[in-house]
Coordinates of N, CA and C in Angstrom, one line a residue:
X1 N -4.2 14.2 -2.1 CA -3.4 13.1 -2.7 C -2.5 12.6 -1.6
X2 N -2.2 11.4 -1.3 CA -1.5 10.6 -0.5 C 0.0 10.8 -1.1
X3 N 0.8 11.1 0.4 CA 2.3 11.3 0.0 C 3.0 9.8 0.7
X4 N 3.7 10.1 0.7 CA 5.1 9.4 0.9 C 5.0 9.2 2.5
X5 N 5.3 8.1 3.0 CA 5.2 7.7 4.4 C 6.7 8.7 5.5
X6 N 5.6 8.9 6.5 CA 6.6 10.1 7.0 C 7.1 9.1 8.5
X7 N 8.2 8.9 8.9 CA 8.4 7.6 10.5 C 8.2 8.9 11.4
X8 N 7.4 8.1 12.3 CA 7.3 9.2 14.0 C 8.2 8.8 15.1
X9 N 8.2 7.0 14.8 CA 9.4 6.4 15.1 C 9.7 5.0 14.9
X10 N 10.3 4.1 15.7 CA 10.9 3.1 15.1 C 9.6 2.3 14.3
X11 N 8.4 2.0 15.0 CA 6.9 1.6 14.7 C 5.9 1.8 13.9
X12 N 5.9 3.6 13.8 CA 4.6 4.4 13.5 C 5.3 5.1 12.5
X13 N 4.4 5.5 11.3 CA 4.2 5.6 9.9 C 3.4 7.0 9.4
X14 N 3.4 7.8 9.4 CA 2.2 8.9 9.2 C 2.4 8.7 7.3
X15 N 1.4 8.9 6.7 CA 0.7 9.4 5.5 C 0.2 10.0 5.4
X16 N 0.9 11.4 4.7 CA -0.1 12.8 4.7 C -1.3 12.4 2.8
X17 N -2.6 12.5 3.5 CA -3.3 12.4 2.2 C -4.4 13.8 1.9
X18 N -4.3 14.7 2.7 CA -4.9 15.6 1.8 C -5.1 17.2 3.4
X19 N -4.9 18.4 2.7 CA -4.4 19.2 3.4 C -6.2 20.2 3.4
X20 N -6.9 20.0 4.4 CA -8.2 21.0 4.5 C -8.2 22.5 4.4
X21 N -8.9 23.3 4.0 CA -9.5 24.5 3.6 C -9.3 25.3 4.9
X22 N -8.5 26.1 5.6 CA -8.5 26.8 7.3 C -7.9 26.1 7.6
X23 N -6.5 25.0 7.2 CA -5.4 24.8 8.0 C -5.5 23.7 9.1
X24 N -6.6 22.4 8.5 CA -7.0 21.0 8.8 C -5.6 20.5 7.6
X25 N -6.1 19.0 8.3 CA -5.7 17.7 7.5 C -6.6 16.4 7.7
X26 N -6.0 15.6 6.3 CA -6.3 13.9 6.7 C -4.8 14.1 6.7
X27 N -5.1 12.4 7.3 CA -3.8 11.7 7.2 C -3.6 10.1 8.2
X28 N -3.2 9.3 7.5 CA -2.9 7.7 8.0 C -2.0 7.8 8.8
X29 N -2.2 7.0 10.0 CA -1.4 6.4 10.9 C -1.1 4.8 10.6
X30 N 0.0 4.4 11.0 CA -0.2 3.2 10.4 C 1.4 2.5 11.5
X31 N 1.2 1.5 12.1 CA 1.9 0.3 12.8 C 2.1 -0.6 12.1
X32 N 3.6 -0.7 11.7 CA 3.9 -2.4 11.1 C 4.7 -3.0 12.3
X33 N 4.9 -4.2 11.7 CA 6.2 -4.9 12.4 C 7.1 -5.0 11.9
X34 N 8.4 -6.0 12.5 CA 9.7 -5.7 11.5 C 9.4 -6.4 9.9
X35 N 8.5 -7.3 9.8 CA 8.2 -7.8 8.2 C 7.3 -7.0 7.5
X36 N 6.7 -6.0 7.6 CA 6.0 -4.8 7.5 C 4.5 -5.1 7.2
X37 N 3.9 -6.2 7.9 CA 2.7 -6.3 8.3 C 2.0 -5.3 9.2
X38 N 0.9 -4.8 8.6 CA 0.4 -3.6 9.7 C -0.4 -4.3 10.8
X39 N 0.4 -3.6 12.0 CA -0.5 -3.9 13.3 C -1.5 -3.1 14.1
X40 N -1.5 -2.2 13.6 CA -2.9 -1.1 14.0 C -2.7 0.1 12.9
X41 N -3.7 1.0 12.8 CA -3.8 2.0 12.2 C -4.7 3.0 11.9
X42 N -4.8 3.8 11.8 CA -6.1 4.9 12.1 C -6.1 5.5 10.9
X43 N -7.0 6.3 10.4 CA -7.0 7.7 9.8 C -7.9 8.9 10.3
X44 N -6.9 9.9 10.8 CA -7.1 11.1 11.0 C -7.7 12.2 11.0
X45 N -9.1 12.9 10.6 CA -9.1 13.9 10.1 C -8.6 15.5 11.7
X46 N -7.7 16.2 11.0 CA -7.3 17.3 11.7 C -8.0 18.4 11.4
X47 N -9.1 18.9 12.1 CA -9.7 20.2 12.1 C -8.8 21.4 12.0
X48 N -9.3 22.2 11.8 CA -8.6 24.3 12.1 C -8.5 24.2 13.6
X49 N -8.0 23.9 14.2 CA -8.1 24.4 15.5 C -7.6 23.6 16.8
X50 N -7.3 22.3 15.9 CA -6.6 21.0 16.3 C -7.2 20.4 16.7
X51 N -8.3 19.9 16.7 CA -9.4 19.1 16.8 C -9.2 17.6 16.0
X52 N -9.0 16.9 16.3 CA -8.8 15.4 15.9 C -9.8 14.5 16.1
X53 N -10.2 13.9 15.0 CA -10.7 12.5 14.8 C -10.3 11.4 14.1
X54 N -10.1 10.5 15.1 CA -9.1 9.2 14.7 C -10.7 7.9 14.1
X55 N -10.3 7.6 13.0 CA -11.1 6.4 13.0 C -10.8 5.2 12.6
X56 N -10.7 4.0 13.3 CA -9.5 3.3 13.3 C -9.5 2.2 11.9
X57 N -9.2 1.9 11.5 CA -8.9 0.4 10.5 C -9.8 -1.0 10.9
X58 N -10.7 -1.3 10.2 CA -11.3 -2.8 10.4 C -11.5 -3.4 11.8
X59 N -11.7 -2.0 12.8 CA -12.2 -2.3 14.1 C -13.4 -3.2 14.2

């Protein structure tokens, strides 16, 4: 289930949406601007072992 938007910093946005089985994740990346139009964004899946795969937004 999708939580609450977490800041990484002034730009970037994390959304944790769902926590994997051995200590993975999903989770949204997401860039607005100051009017909060998104300017890039990805979703994540986090492997056991820290293995990342980004797959980006309407590439």
């Amino acid at each position: 289930m999708s939580g609450p938007f977490v800041p990484l910093n002034q730009d970037w946005m994390v959304a944790p949406v769902e926590q994997l089985p051995g200590g993975g994740d999903i989770h949204e990346t997401i860039k607005f601007d100051p009017q909060g139009k998104i300017l890039d964004a990805h979703t994540t899946v986090r492997l056991p072992g820290g293995f990342d795969v980004n797959m980006p937004w309407g590439q």
